[in-house]
Tab-separated table of C-alpha atoms and ligand atoms in Angstrom:
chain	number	residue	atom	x	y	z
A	74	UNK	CA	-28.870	11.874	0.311
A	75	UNK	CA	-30.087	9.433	-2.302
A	76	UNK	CA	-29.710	10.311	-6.013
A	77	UNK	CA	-27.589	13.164	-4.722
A	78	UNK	CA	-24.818	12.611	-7.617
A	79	UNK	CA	-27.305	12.460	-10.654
A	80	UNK	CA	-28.694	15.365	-8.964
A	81	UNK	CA	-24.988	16.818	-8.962
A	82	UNK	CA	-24.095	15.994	-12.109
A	83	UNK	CA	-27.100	18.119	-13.844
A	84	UNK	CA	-26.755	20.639	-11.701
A	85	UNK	CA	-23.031	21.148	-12.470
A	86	UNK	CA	-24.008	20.974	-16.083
A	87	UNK	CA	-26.834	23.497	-15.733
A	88	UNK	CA	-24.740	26.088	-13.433
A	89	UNK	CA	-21.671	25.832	-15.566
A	90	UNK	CA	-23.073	26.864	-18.289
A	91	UNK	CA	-25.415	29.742	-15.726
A	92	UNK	CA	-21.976	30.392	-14.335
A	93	UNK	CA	-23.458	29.804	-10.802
A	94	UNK	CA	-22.240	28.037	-7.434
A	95	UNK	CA	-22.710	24.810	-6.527
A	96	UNK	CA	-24.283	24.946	-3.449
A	97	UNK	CA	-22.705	22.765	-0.260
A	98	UNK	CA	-25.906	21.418	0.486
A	99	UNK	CA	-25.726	19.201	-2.377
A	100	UNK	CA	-22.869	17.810	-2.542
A	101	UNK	CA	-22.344	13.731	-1.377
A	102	UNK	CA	-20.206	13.932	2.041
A	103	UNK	CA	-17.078	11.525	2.483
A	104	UNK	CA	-15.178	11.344	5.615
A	105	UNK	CA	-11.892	9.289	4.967
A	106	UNK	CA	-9.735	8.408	8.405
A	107	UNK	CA	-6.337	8.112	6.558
A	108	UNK	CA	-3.638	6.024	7.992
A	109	UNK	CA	-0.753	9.160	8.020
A	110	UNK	CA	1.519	10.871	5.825
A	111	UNK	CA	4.286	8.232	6.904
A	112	UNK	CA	5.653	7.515	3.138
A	113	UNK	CA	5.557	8.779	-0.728
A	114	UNK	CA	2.846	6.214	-1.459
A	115	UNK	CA	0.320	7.204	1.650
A	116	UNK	CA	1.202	11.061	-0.002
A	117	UNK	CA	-0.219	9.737	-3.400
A	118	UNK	CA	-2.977	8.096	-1.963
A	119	UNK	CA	-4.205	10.876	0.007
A	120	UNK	CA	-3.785	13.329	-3.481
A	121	UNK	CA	-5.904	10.501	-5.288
A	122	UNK	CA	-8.563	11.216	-3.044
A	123	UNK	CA	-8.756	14.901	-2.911
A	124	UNK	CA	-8.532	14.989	-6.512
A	125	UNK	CA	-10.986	11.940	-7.109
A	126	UNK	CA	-13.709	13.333	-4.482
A	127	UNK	CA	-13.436	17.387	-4.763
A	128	UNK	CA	-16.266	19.373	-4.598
A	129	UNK	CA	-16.061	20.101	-8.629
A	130	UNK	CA	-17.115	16.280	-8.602
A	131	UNK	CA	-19.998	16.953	-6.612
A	132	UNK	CA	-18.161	16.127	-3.409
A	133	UNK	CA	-17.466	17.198	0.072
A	134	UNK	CA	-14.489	15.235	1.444
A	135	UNK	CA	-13.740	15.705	5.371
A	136	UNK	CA	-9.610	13.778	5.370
A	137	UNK	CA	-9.046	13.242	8.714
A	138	UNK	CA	-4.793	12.232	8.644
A	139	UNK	CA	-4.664	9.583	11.854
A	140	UNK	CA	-0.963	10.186	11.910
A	141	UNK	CA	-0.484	5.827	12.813
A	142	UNK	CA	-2.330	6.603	15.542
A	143	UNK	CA	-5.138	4.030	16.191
A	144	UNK	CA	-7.012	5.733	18.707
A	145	UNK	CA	-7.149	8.899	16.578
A	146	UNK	CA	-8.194	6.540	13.840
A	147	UNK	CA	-11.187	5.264	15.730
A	148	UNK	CA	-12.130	9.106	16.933
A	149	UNK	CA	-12.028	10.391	13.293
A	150	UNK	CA	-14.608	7.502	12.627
A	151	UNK	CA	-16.421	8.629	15.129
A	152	UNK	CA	-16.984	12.189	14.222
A	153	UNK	CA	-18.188	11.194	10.661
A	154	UNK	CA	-20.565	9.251	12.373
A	155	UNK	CA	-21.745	12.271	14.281
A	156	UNK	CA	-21.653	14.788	11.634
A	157	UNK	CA	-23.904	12.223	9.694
A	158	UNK	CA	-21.492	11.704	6.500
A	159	UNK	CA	-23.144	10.061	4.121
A	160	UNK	CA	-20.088	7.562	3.492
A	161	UNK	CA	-17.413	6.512	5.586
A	162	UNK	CA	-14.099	5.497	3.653
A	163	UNK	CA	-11.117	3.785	6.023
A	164	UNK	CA	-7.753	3.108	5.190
A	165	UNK	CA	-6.913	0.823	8.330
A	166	UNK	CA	-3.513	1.194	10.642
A	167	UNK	CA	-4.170	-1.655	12.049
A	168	UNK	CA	-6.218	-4.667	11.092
A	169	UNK	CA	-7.754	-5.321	14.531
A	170	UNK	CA	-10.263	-3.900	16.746
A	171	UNK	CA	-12.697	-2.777	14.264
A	172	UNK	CA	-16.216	-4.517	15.673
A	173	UNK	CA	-17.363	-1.751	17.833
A	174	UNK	CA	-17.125	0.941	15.310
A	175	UNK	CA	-18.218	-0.351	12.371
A	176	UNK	CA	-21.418	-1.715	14.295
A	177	UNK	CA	-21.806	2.200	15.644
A	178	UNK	CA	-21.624	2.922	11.644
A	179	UNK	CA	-23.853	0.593	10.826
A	180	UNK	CA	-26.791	1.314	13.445
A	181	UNK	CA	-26.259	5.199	12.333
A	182	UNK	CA	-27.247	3.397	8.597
A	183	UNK	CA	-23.720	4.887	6.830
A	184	UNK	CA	-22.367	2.593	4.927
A	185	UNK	CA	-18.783	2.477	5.434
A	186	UNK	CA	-15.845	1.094	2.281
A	187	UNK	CA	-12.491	-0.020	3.292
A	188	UNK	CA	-9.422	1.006	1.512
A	189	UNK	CA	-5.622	0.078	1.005
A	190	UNK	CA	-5.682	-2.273	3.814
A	191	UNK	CA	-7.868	-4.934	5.122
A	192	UNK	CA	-9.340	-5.085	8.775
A	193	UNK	CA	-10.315	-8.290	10.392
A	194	UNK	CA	-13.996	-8.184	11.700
A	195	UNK	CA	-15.808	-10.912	13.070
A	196	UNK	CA	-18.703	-10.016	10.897
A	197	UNK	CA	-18.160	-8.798	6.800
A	198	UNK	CA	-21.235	-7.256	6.743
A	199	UNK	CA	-19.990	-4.903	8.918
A	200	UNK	CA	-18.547	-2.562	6.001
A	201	UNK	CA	-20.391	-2.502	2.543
A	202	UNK	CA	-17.283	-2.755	0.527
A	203	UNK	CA	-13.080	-3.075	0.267
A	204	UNK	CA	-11.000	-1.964	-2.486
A	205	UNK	CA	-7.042	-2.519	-2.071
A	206	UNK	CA	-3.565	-4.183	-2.605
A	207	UNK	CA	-3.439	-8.407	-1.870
A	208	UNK	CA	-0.353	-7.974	0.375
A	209	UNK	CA	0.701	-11.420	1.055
A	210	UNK	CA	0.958	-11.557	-2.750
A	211	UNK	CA	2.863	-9.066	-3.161
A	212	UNK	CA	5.222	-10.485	-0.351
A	213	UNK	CA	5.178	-13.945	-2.770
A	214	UNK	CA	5.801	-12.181	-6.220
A	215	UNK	CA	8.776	-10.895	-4.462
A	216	UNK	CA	10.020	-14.041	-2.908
A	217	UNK	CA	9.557	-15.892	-6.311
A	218	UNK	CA	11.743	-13.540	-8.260
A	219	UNK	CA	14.658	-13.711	-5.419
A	220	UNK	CA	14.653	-17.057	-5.483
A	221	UNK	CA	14.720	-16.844	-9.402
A	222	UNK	CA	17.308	-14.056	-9.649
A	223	UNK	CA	19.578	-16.501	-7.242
A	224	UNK	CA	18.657	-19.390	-9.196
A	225	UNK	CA	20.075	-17.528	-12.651
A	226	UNK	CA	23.267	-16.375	-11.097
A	227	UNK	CA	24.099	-19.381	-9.717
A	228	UNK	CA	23.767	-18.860	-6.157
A	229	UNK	CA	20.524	-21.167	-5.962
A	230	UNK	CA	22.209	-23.085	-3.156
A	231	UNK	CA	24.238	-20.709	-1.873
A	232	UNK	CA	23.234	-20.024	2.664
A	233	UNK	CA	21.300	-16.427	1.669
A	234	UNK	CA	21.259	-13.809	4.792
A	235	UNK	CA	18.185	-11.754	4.329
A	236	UNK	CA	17.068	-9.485	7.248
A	237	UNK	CA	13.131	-8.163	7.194
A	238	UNK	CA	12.475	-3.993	7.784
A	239	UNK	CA	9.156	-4.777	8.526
A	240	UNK	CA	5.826	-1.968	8.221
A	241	UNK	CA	3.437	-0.942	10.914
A	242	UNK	CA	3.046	-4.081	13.113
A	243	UNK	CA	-0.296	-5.477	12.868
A	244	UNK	CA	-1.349	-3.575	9.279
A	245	UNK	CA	-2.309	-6.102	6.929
A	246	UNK	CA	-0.055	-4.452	4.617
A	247	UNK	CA	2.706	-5.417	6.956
A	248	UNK	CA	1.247	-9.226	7.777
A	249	UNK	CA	0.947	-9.991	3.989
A	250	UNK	CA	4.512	-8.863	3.053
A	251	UNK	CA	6.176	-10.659	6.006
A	252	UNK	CA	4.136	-13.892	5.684
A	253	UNK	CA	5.393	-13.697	1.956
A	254	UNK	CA	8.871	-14.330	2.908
A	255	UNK	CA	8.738	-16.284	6.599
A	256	UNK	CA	7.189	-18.697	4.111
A	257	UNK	CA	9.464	-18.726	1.251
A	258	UNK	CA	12.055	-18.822	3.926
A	259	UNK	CA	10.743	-22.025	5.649
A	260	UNK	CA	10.373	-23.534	1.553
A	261	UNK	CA	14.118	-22.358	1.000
A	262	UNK	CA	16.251	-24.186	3.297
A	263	UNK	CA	19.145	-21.804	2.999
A	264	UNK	CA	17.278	-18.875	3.114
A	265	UNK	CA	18.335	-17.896	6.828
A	266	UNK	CA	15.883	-14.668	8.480
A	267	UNK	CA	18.530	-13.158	10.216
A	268	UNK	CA	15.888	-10.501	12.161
A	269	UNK	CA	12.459	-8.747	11.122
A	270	UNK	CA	12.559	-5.256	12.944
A	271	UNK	CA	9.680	-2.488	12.083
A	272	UNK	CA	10.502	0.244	9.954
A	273	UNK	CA	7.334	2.110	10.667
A	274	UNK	CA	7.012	2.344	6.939
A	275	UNK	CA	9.288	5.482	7.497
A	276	UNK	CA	12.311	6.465	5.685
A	277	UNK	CA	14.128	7.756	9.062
A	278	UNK	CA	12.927	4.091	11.081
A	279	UNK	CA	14.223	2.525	8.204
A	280	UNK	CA	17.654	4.145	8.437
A	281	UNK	CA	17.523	3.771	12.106
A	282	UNK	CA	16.775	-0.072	11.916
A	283	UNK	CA	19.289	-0.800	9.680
A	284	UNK	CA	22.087	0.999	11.237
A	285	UNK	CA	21.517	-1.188	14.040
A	286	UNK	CA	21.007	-4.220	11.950
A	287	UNK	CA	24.466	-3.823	10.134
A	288	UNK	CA	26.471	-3.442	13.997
A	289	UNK	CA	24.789	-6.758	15.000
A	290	UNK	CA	25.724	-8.596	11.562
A	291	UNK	CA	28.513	-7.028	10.515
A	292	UNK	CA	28.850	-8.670	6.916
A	293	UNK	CA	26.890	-11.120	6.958
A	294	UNK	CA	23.725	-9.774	5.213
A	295	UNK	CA	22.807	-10.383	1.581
A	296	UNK	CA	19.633	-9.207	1.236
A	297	UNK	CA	17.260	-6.145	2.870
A	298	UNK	CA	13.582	-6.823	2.436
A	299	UNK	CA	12.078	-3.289	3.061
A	300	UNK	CA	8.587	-3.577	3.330
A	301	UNK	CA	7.949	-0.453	1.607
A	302	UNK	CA	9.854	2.319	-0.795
A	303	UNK	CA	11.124	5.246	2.450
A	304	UNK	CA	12.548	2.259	4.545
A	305	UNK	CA	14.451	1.126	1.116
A	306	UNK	CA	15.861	4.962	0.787
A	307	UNK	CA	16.689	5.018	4.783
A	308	UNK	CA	18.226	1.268	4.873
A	309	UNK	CA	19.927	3.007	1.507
A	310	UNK	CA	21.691	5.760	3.371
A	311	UNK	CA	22.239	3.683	6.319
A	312	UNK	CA	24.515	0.671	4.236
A	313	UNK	CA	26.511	3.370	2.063
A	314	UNK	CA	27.254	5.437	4.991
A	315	UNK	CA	28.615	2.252	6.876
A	316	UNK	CA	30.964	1.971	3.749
A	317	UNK	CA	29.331	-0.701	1.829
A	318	UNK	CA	27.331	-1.401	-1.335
A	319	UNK	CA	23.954	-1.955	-2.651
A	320	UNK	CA	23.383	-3.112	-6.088
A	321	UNK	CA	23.120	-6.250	-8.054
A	322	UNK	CA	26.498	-8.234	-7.428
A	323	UNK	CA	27.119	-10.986	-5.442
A	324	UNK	CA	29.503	-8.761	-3.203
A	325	UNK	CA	26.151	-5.908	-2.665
A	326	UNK	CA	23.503	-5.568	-0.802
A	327	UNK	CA	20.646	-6.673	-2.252
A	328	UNK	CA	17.620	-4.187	-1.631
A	329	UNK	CA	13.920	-5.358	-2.194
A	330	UNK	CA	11.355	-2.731	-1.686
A	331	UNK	CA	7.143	-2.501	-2.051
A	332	UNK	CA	5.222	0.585	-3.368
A	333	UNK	CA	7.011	1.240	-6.707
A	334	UNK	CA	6.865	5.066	-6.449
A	335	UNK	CA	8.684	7.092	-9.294
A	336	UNK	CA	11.727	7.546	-6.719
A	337	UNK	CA	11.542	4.220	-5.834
A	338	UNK	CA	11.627	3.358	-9.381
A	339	UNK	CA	14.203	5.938	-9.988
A	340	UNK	CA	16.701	3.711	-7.574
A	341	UNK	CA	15.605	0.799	-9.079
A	342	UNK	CA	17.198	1.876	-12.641
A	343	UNK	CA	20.173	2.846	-11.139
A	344	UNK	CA	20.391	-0.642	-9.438
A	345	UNK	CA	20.260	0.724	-5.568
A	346	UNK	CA	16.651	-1.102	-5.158
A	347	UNK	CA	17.175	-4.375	-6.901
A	348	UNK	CA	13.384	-5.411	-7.122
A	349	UNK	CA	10.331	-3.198	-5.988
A	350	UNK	CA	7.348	-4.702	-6.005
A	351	UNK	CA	3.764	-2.849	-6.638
A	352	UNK	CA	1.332	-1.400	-4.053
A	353	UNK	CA	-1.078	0.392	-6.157
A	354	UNK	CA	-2.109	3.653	-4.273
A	355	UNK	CA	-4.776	5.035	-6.849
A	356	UNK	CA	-7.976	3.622	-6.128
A	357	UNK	CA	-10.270	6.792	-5.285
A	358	UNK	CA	-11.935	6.232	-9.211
A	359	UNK	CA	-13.000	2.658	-7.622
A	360	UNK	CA	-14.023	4.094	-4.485
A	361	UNK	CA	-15.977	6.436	-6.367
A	362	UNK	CA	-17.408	3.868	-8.820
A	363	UNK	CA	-18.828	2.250	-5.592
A	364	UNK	CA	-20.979	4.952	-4.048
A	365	UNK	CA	-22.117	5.704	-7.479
A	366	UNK	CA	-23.334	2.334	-7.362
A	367	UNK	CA	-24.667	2.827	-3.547
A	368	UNK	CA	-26.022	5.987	-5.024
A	369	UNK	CA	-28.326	4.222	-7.876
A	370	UNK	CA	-29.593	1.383	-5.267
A	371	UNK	CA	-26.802	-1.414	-6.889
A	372	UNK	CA	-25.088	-3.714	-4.776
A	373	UNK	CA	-21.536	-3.390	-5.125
A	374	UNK	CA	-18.720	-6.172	-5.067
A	375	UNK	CA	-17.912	-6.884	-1.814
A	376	UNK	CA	-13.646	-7.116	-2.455
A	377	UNK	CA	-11.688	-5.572	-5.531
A	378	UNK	CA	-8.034	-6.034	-5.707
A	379	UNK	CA	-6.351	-3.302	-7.305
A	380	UNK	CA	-3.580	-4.778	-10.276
A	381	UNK	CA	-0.364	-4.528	-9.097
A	382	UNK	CA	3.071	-5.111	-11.373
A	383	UNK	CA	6.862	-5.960	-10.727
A	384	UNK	CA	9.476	-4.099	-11.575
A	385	UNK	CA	13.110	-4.942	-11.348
A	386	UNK	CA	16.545	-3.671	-12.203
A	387	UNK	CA	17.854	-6.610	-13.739
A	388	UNK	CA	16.585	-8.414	-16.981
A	389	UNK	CA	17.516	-12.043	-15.359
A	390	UNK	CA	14.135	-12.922	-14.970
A	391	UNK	CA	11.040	-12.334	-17.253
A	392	UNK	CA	8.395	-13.595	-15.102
A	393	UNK	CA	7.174	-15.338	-11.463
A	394	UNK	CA	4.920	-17.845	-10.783
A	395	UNK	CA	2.691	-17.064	-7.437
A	396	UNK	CA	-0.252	-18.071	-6.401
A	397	UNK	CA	-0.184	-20.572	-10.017
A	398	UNK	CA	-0.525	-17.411	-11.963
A	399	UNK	CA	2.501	-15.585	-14.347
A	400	UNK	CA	3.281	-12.235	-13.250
A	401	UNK	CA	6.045	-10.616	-16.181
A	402	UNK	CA	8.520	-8.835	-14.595
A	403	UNK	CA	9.357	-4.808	-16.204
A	404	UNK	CA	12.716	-4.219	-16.711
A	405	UNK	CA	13.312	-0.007	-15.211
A	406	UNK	CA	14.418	2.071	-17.876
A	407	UNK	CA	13.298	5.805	-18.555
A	408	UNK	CA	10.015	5.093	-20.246
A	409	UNK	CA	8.527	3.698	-17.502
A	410	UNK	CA	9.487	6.409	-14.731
A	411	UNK	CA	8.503	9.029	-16.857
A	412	UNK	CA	4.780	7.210	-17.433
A	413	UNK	CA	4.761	7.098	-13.661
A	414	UNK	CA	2.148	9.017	-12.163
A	415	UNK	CA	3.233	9.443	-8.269
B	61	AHR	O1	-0.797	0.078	3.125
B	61	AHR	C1	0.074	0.399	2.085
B	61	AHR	C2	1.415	0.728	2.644
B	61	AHR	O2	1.304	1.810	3.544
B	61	AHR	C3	2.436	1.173	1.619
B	61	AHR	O3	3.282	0.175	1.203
B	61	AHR	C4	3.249	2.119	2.434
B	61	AHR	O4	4.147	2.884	1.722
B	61	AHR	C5	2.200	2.823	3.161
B	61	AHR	O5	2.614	3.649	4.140
């Protein structure tokens, strides 16, 4: 299996210009248990991959779609292991309850890279490497610009309703984001969490949730902190078709969101998502990168954050401060949907 890119890459060269195929046999397998297809950004993620680790590239990718199903997760694992992939790439559901697995992975000598979200192992040596999106970050870049944005137009110490439409319970994507704003919550003393409720990461949960939300509260909520961009669009639909308003006045709905899609993007111009927040789906090049350094016998960093940006519908605030580091804030206009790649 070693060397098996270098070996690739002249053979693609050679045959290309023989005008021959590229024989199966040499090609670098990757078995990737996906999470699902539950949102725009998973859809992106999963396109990354196929285009990042096709068979032109010297690749033979096996995408197993788990469909949020955790047990399906842990089979689709399993099967790589048994079909003797040569790499074993996992976007997490859930962040638990990956010992047993990874050990099996590891006695079967396949190293296995984590994506997108992070699992919680007694043992890091358990996978070789992780590549993905700092999640409670996100959740405080987003906290620190409400708080901002409230501070500007002068509701700073105004009682704030916000209610949470949380992800998949237990995915560290879900964790981060919520810890984000329980905290800034507990640090705001007029901040009041009305509810956290999951969303699934779904667009139809999200509607769902939020219909429900807005018959137990009635008028009293300010803000909707979707936890990603499909909840936004469902809790969307849901507060227009119960007759009120989203946008940036004091009298609207204030929608948050996470993901930063080109449709999320899209509503944040148009001031239905007031601030969306980035989860960075394309890392296949970085997953790549890595077993190309597996591949040449180099030891590969352990954790890479992807770089994530804000983006916001409003030019009130130019920056945030999280973590003790400046994030600038980008203003939506054209430009940047257009530039947007998913
Ligand atoms: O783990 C990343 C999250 O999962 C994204 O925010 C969401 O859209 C996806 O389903």
């Amino acid at each position: 299996m070693k060397k098996k890119l270098a070996v690739m890459a002249l053979a693609a060269a050679t045959l290309s210009m023989m005008a021959m195929p590229v024989y199966a046999d040499d090609l670098v397998t990757v078995g990737y248990a996906q999470v699902g297809h539950e949102s725009d950004w998973r859809t992106a993620n999963t396109q990354n991959y196929q285009d990042v680790f096709s068979e032109e590239n010297g690749y033979s990718l096996d995408l197993v779609d788990c469909d949020n199903d955790n047990a399906a997760q842990l089979e689709a694992v399993r099967t790589f292991i048994s079909k003797d992939m040569d790499y074993i790439v996992i976007a997490p559901i859930q962040s638990a309850g990956w010992d047993t697995v990874l050990q099996e992975a590891q006695d079967a000598g396949i190293p296995v890279i984590i994506v997108d979200r992070m699992v919680k192992v007694s043992d890091d040596s358990l996978y070789t490497a992780w590549v993905g999106s700092n999640f409670e970050l996100e959740g405080k870049k987003a906290a620190a610009w409400l708080k901002a944005y409230l501070e500007k137009t002068g509701r700073g110490d105004e009682e704030i309703n916000i209610v949470d439409i949380q992800g998949t319970i237990g995915a560290s994507a879900q964790i981060g984001r919520t810890k984000g704003l329980e905290d800034a919550c507990k640090e705001n003393k007029n901040w009041n969490l009305l509810a956290k409720e999951t969303g699934e990461f779904t667009q139809s949960k999200g509607q769902e949730v939020m219909e429900s939300l807005l018959k137990k509260h009635k008028d009293d909520i300010d803000v909707v902190y979707c936890e990603n961009d499909n909840e936004a669009f469902g809790a969307i639909d849901a507060i227009t078709a119960a007759g009120k308003t989203v946008g940036t006045g004091k009298d609207d709905i204030l929608v948050m969101s996470f993901d930063s899609t080109k449709t999320g993007l899209t509503d944040v111009k148009d001031g239905k998502i007031i601030l969306d927040t980035e989860c960075n789906p394309l890392h296949g090049p970085r997953v790549e990168e890595i077993i190309k350094a597996l591949e040449n016998g180099e030891t590969p960093e352990k954790q890479q954050y992807v770089d994530e940006e804000i983006f916001a519908a409003v030019k009130d605030v130019e920056s945030v401060n999280a973590d003790g580091k400046d994030y600038d804030v980008t203003v939506v206009n054209d430009k940047v949907i257009k530039g947007r790649a998913y």
